[in-house]
JSON list of C-alpha atoms in Angstrom, two decimals:
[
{"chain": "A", "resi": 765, "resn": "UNK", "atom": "CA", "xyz": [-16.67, 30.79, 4.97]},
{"chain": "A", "resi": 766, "resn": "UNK", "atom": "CA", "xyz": [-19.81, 28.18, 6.00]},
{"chain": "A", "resi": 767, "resn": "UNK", "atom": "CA", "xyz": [-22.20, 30.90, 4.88]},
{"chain": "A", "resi": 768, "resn": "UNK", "atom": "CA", "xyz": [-25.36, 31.10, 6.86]},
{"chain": "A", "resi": 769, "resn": "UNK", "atom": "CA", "xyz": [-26.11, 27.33, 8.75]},
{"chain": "A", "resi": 770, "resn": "UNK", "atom": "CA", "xyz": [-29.51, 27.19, 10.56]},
{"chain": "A", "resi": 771, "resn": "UNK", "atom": "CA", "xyz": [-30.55, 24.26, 12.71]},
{"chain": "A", "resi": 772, "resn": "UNK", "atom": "CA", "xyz": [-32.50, 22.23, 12.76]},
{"chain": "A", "resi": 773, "resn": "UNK", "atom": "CA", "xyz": [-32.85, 21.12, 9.24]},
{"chain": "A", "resi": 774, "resn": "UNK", "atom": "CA", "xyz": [-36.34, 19.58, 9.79]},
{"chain": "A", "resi": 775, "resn": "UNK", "atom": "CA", "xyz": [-38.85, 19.34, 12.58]},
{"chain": "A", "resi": 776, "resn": "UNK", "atom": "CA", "xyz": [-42.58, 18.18, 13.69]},
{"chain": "A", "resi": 777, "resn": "UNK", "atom": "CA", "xyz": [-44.49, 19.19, 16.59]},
{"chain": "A", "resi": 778, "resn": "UNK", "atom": "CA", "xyz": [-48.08, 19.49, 17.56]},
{"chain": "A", "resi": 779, "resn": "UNK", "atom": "CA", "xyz": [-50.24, 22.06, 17.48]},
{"chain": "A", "resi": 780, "resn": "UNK", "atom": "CA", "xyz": [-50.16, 24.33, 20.72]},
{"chain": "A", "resi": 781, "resn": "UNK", "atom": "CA", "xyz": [-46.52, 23.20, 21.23]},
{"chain": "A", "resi": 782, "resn": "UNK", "atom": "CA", "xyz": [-43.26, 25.75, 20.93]},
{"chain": "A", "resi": 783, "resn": "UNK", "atom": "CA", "xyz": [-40.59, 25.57, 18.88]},
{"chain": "A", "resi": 784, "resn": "UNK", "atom": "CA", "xyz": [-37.10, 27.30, 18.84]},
{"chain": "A", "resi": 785, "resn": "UNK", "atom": "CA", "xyz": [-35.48, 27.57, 15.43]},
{"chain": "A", "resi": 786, "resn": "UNK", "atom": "CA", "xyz": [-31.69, 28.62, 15.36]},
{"chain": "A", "resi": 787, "resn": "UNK", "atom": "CA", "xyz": [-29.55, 30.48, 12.64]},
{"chain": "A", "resi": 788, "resn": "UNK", "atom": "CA", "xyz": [-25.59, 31.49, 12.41]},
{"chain": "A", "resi": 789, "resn": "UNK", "atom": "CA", "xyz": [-25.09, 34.53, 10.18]},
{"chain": "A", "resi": 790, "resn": "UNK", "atom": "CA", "xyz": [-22.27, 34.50, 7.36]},
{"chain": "A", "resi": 791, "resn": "UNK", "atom": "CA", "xyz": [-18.99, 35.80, 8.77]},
{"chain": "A", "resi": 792, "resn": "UNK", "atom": "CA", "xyz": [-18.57, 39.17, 9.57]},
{"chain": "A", "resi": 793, "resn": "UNK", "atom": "CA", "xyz": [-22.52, 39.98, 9.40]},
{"chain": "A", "resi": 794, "resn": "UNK", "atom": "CA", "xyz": [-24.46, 41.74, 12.25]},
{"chain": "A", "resi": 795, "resn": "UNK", "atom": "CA", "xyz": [-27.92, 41.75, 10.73]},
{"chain": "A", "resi": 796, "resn": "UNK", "atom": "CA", "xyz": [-30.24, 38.55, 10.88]},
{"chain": "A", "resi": 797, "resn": "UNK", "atom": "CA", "xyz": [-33.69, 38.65, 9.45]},
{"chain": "A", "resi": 798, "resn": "UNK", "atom": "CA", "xyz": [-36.24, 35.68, 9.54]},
{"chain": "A", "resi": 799, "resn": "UNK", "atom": "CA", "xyz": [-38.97, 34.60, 6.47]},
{"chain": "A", "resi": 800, "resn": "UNK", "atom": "CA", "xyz": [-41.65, 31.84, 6.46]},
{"chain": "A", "resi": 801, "resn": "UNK", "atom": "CA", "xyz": [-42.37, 30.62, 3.46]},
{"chain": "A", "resi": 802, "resn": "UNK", "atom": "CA", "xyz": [-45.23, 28.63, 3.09]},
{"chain": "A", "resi": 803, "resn": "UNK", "atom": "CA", "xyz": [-45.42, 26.04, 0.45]},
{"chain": "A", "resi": 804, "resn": "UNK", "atom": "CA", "xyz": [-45.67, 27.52, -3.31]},
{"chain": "A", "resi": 805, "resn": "UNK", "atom": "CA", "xyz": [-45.21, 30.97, -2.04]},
{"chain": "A", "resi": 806, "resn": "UNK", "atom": "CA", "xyz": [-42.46, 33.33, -1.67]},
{"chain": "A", "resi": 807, "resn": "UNK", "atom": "CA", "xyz": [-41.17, 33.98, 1.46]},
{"chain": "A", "resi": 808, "resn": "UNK", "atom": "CA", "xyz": [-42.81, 36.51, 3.90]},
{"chain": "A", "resi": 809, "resn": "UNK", "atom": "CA", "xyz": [-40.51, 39.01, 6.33]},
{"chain": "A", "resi": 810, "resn": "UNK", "atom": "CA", "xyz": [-41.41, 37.91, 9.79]},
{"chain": "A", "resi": 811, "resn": "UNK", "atom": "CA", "xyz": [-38.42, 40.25, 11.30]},
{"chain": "A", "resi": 812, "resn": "UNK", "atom": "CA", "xyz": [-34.77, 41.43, 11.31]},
{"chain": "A", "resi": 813, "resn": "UNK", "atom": "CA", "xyz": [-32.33, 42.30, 14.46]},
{"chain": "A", "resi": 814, "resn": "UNK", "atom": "CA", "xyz": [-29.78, 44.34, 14.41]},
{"chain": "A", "resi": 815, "resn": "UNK", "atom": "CA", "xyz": [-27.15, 45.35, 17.48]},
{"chain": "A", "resi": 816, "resn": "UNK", "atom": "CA", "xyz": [-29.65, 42.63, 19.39]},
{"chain": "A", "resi": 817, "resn": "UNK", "atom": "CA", "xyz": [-32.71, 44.38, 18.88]},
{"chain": "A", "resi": 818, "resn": "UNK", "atom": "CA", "xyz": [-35.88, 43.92, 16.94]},
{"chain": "A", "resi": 819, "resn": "UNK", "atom": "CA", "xyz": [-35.33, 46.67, 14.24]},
{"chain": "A", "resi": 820, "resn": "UNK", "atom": "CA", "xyz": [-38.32, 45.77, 12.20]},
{"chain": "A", "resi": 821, "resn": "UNK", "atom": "CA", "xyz": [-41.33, 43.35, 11.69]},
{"chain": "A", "resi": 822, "resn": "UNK", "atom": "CA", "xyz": [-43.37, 42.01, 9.44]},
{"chain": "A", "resi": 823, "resn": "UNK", "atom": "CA", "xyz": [-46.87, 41.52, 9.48]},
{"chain": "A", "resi": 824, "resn": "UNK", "atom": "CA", "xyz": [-46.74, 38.39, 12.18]},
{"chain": "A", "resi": 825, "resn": "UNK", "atom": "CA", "xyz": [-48.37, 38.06, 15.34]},
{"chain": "A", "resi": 826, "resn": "UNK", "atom": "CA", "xyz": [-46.61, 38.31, 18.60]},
{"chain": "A", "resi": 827, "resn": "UNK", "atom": "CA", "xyz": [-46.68, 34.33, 19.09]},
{"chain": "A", "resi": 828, "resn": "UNK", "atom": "CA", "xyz": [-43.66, 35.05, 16.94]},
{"chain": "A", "resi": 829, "resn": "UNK", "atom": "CA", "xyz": [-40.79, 36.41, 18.79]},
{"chain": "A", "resi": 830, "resn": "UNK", "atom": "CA", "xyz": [-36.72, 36.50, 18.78]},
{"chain": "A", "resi": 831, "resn": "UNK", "atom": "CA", "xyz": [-33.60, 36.95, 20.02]},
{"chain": "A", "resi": 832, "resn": "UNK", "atom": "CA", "xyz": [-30.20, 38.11, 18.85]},
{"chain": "A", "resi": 833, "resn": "UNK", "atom": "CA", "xyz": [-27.28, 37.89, 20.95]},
{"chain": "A", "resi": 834, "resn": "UNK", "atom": "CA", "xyz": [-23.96, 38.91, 21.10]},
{"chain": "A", "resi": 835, "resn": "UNK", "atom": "CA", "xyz": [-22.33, 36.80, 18.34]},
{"chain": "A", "resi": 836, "resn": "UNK", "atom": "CA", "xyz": [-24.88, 38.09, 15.87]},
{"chain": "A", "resi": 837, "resn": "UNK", "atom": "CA", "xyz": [-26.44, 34.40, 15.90]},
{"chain": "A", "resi": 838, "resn": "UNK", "atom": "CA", "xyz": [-30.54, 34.52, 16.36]},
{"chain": "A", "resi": 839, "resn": "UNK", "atom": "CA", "xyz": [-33.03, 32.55, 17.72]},
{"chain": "A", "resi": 840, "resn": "UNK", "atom": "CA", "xyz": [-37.04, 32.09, 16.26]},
{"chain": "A", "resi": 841, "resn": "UNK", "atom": "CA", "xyz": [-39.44, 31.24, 18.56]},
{"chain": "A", "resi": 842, "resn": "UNK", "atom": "CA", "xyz": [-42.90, 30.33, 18.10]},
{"chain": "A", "resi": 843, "resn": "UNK", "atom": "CA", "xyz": [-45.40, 29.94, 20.66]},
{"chain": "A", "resi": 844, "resn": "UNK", "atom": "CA", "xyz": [-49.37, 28.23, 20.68]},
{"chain": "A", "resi": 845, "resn": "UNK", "atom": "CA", "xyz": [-48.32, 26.43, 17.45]},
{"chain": "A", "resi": 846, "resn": "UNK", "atom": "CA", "xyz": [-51.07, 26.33, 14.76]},
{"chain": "A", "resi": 847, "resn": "UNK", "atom": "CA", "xyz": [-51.55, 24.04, 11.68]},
{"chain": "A", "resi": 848, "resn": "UNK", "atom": "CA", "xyz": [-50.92, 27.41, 9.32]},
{"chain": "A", "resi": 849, "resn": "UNK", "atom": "CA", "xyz": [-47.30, 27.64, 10.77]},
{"chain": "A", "resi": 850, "resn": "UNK", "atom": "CA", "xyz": [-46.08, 24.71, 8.76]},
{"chain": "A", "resi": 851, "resn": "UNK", "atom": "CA", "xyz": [-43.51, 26.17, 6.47]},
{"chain": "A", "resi": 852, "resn": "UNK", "atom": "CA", "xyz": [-40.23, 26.56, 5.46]},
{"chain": "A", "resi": 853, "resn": "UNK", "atom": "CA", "xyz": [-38.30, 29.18, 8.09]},
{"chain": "A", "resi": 854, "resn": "UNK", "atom": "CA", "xyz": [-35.47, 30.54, 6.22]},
{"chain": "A", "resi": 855, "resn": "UNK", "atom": "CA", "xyz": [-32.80, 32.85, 8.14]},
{"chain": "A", "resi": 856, "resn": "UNK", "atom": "CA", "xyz": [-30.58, 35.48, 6.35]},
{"chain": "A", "resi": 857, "resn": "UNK", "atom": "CA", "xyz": [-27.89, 37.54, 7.06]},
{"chain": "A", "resi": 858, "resn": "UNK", "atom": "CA", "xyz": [-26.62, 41.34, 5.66]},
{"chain": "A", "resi": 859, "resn": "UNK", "atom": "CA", "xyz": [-24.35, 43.50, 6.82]},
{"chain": "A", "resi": 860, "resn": "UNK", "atom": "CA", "xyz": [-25.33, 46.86, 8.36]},
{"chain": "A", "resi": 861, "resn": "UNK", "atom": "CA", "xyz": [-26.70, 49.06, 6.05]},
{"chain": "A", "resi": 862, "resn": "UNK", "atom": "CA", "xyz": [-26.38, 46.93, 2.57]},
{"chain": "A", "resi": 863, "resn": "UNK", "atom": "CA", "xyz": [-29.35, 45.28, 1.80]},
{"chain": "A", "resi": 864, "resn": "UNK", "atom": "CA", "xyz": [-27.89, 42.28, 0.18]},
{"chain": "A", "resi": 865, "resn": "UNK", "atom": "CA", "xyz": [-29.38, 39.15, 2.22]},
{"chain": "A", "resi": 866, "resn": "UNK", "atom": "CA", "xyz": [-27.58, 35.88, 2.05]},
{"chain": "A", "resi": 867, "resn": "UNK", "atom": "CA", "xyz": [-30.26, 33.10, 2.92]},
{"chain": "A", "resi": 868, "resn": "UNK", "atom": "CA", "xyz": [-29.43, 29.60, 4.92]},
{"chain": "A", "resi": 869, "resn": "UNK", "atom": "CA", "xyz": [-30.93, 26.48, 3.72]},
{"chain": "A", "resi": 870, "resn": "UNK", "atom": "CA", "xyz": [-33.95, 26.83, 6.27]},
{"chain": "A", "resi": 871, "resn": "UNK", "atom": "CA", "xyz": [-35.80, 24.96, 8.68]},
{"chain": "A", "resi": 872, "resn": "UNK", "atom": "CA", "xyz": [-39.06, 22.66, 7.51]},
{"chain": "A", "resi": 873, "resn": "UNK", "atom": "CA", "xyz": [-41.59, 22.85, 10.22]},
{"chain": "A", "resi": 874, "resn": "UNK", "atom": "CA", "xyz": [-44.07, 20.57, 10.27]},
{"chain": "A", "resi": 875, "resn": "UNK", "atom": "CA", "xyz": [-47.16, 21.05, 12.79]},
{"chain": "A", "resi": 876, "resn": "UNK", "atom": "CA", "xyz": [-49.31, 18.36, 13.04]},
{"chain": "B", "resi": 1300, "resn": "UNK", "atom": "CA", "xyz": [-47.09, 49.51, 1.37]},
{"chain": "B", "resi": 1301, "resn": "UNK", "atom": "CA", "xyz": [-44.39, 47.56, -0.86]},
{"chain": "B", "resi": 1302, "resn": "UNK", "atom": "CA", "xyz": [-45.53, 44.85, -3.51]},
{"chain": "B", "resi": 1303, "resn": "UNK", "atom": "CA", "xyz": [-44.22, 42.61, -6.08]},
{"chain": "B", "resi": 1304, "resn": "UNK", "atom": "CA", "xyz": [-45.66, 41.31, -8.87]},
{"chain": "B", "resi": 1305, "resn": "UNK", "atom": "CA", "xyz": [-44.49, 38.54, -11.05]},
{"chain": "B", "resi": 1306, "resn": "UNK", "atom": "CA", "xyz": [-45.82, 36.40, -13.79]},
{"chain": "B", "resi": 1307, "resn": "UNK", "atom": "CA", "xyz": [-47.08, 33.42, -12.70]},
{"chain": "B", "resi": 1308, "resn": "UNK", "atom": "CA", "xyz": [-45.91, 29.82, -13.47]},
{"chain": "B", "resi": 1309, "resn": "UNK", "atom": "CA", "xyz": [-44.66, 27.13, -14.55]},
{"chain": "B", "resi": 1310, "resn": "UNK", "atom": "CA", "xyz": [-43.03, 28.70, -17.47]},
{"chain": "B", "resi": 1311, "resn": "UNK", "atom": "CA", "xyz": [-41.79, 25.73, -19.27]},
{"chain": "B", "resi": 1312, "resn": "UNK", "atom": "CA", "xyz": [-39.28, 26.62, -22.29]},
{"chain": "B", "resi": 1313, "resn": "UNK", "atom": "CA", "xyz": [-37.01, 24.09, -24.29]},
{"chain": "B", "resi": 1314, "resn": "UNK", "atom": "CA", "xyz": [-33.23, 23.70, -24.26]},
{"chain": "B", "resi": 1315, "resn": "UNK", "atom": "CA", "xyz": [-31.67, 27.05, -25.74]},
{"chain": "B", "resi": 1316, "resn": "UNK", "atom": "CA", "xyz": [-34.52, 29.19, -26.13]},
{"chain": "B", "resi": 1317, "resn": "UNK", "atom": "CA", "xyz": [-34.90, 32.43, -25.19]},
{"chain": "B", "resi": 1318, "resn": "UNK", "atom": "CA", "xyz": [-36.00, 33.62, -21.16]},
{"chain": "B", "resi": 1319, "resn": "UNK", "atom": "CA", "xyz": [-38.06, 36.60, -19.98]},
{"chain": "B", "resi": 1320, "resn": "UNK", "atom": "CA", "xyz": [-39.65, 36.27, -16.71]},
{"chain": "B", "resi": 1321, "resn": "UNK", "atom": "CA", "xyz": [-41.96, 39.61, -15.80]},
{"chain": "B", "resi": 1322, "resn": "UNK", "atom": "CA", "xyz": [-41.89, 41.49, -12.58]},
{"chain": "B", "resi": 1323, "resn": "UNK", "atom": "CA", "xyz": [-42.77, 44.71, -11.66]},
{"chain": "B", "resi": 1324, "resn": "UNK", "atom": "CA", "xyz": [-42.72, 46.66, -8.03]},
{"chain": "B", "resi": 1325, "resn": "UNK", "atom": "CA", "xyz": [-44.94, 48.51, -6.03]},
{"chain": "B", "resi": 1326, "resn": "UNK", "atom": "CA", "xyz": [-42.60, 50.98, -2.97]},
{"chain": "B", "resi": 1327, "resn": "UNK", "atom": "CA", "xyz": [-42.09, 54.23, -2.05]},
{"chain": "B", "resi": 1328, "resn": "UNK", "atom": "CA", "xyz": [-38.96, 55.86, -2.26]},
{"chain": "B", "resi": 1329, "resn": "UNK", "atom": "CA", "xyz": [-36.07, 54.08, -4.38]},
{"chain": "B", "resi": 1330, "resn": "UNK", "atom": "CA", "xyz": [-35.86, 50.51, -3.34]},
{"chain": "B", "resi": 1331, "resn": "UNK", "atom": "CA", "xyz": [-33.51, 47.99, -4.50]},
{"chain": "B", "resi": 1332, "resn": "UNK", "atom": "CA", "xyz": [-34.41, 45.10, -6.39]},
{"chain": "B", "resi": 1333, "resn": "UNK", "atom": "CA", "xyz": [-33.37, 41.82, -7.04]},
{"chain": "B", "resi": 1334, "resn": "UNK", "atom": "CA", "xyz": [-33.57, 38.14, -8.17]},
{"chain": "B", "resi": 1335, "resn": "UNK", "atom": "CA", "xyz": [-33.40, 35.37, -6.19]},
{"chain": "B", "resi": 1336, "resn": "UNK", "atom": "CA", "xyz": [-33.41, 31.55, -7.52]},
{"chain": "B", "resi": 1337, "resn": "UNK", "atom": "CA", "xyz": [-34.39, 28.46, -5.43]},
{"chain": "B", "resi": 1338, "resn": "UNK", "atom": "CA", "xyz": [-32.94, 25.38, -6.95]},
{"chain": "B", "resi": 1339, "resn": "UNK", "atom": "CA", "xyz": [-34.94, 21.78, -5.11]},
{"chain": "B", "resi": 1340, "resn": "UNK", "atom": "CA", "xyz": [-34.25, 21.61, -2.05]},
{"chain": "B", "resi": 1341, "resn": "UNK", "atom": "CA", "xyz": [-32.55, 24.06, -1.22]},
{"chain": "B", "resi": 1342, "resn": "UNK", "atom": "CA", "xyz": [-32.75, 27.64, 0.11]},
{"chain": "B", "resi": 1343, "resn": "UNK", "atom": "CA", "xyz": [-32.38, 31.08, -1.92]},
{"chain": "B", "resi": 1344, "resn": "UNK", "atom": "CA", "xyz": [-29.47, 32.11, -3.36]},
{"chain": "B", "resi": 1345, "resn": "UNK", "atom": "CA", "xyz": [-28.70, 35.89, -4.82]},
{"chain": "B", "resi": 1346, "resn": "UNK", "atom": "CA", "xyz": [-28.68, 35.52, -8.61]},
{"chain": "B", "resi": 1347, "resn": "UNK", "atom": "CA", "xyz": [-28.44, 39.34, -9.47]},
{"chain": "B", "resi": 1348, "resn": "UNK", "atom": "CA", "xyz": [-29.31, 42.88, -8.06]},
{"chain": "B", "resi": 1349, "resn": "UNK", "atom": "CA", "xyz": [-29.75, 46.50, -8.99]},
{"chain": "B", "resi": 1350, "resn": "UNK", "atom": "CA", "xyz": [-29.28, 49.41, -6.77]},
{"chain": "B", "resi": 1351, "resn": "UNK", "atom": "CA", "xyz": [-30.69, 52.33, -8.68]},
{"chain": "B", "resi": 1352, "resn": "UNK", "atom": "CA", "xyz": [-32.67, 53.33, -11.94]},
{"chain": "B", "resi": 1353, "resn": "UNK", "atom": "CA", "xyz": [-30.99, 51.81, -15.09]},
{"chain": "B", "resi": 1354, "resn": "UNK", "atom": "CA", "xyz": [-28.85, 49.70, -13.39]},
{"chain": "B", "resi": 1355, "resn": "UNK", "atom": "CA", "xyz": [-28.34, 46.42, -15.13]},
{"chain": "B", "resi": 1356, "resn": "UNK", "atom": "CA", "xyz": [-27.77, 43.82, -12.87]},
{"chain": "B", "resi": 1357, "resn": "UNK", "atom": "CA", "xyz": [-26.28, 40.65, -14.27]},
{"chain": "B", "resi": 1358, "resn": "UNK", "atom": "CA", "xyz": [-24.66, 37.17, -13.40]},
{"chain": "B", "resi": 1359, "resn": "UNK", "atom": "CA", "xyz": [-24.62, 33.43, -15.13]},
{"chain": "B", "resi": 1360, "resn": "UNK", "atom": "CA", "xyz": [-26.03, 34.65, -18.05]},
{"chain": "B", "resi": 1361, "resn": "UNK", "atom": "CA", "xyz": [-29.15, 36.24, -16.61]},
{"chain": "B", "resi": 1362, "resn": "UNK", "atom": "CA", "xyz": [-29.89, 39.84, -17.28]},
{"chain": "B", "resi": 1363, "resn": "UNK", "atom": "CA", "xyz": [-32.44, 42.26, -15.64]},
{"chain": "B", "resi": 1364, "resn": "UNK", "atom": "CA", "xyz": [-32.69, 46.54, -15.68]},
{"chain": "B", "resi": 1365, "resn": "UNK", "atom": "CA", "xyz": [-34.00, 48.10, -13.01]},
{"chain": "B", "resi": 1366, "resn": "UNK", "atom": "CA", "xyz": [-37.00, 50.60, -14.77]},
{"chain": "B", "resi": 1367, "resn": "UNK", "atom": "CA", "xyz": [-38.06, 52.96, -12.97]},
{"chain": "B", "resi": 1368, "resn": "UNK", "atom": "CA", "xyz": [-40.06, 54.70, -15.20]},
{"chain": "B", "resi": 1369, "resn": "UNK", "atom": "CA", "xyz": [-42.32, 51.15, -15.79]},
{"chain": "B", "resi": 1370, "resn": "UNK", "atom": "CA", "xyz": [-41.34, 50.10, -11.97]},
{"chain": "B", "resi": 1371, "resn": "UNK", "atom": "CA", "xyz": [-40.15, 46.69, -13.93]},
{"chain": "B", "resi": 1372, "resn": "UNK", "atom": "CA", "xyz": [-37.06, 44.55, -13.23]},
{"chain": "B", "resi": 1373, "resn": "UNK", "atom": "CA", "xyz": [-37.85, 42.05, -15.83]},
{"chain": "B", "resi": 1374, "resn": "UNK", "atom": "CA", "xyz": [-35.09, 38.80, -16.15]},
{"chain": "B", "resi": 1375, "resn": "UNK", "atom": "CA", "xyz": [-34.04, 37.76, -18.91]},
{"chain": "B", "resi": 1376, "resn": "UNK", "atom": "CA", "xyz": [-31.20, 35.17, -20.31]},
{"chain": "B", "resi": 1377, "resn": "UNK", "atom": "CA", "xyz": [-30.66, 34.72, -23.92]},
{"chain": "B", "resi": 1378, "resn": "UNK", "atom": "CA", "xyz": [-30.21, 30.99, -24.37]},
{"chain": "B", "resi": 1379, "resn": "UNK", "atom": "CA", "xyz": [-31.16, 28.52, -21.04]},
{"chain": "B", "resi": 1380, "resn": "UNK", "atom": "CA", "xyz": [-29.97, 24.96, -20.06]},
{"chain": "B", "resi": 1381, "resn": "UNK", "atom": "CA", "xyz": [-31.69, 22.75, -18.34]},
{"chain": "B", "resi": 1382, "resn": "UNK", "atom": "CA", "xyz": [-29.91, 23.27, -14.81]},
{"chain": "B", "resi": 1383, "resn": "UNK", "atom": "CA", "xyz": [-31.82, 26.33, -14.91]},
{"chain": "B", "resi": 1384, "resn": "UNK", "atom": "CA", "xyz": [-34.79, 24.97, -14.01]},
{"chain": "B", "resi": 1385, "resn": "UNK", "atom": "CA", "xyz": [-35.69, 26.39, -10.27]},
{"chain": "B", "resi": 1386, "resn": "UNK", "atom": "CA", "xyz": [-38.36, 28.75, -9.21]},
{"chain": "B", "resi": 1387, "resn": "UNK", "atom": "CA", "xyz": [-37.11, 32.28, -9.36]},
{"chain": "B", "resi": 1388, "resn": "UNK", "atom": "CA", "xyz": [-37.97, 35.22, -6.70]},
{"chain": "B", "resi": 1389, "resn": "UNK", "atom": "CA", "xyz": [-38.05, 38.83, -7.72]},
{"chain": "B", "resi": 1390, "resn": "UNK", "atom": "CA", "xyz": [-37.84, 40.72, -4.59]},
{"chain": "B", "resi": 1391, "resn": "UNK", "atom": "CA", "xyz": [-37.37, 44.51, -2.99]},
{"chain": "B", "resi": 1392, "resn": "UNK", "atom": "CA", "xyz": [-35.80, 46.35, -0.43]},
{"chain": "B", "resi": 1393, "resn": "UNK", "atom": "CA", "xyz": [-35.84, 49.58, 0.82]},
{"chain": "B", "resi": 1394, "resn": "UNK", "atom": "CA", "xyz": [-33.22, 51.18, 3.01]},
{"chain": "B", "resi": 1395, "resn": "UNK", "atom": "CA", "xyz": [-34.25, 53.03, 5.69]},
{"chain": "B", "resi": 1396, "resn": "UNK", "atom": "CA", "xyz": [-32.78, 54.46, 9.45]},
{"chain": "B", "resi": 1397, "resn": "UNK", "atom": "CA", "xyz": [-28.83, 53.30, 7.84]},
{"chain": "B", "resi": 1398, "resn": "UNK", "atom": "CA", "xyz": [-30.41, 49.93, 7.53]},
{"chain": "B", "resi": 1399, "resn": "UNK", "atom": "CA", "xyz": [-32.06, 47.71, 5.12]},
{"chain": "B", "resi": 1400, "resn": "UNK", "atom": "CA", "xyz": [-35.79, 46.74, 5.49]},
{"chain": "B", "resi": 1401, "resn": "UNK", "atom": "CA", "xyz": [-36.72, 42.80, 5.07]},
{"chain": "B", "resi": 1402, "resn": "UNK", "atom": "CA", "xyz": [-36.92, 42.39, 1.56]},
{"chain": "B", "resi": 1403, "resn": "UNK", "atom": "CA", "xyz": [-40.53, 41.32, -0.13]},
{"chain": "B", "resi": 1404, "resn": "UNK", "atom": "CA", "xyz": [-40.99, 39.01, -2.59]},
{"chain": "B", "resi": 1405, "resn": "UNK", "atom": "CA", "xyz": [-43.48, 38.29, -5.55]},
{"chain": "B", "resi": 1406, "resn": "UNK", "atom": "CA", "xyz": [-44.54, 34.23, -5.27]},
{"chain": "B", "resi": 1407, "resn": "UNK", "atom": "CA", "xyz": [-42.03, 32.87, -6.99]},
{"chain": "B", "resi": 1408, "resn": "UNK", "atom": "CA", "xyz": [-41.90, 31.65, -10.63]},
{"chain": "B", "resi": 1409, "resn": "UNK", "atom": "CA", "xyz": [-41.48, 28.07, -11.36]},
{"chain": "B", "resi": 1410, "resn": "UNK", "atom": "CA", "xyz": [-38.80, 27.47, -14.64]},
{"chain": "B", "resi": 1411, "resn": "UNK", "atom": "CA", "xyz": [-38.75, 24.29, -16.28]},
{"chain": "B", "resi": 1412, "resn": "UNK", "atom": "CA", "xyz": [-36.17, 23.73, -19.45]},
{"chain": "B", "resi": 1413, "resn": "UNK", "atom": "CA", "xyz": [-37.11, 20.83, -21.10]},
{"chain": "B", "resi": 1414, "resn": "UNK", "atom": "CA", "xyz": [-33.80, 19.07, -23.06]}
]
């Protein structure tokens, strides 16, 4: 079982660019949800899809947005890039209705 | 709306001694609650969870009893090692609609086990 992989594992951009950040769920999962966690902090929900719909979102502005498709894998994307988005994105994966989240290792995004 | 609170860092203990690391909750309903630990580096990984009130949830040593009547899930281990050191999440989750709501987190407590 690989667990939960995300790609990339690091990434820079400038501001006003977009970015796409991509997670794989743990076998036999069919819920992804997304968290940024800034640097010293603990991670913040952005959102979580389930059956490839957003089922529910954090307090994040609509530059953030997402996609699940059919394999239960998920996409991030972030639009108008700003210096504040420069975190760690980490991706994680549950099954239905448990709320146990397995996390991935996470993407570093660095906006410069 | 759903909060946690934990005590804030570093916490830096020597080789053996005894761990308690503080967190309490803020949520409606009855929400889960767990630990997560962050080793350098790397991402989070589930160290233990309770479902309801007076569950104990445990794992690697690490203890932690879900109080509802303090809204605490303190962790605790008796004796720590130095590959504890990380920085340890307490977190929450509610379920709601058959599913699970993204968890929240308190900021994270740095650990640091000096030999």
């Amino acid at each position: 079982d690989a667990g939960v992989t995300q790609s990339p594992t690091h990434l820079i951009k400038t501001r006003g660019q977009q970015v796409t950040l991509r997670c794989s769920p743990k076998s036999g999962h069919d819920t992804v949800s997304w968290y940024q966690q800034a640097l010293g902090q603990g991670p913040q929900f952005i959102f979580q899809y389930y059956e490839e719909e957003e089922r529910q979102r954090g307090n994040f502005p609509d530059r953030f947005s997402g996609h699940q498709f059919p394999n239960y894998s998920s996409e991030l994307n972030v639009n108008a890039l700003l210096l504040g988005d420069s975190a760690l994105y980490l991706c994680a994966s549950s099954l239905g209705g448990y709320n146990e989240q397995f996390f991935g290792p996470g993407t570093r995004l660095t906006v410069l | 709306g759903n909060s946690v609170t934990q005590m804030e860092g570093p916490v830096t203990l020597s080789e053996e001694a005894f761990l308690t690391i503080n967190c309490t909750y803020t949520a409606t309903g009855y929400p889960s609650l767990f630990w997560y630990v962050q080793y350098p580096g790397e991402g989070l990984q589930l160290l233990l969870k309770a479902t309801k009130a007076d569950d104990k949830g445990s794992n690697k040593g690490f203890e932690a009893t879900y109080r509802k009547e303090t809204t605490s899930f303190h962790l605790e281990k008796g004796s720590v090692q130095v590959s504890d050191s990380a920085v340890y999440f307490c977190a929450l989750s509610r379920k709601s609609g058959g599913g699970a709501d993204g968890l929240t987190f308190g900021k994270g407590t740095h650990l640091i086990i000096q030999p």
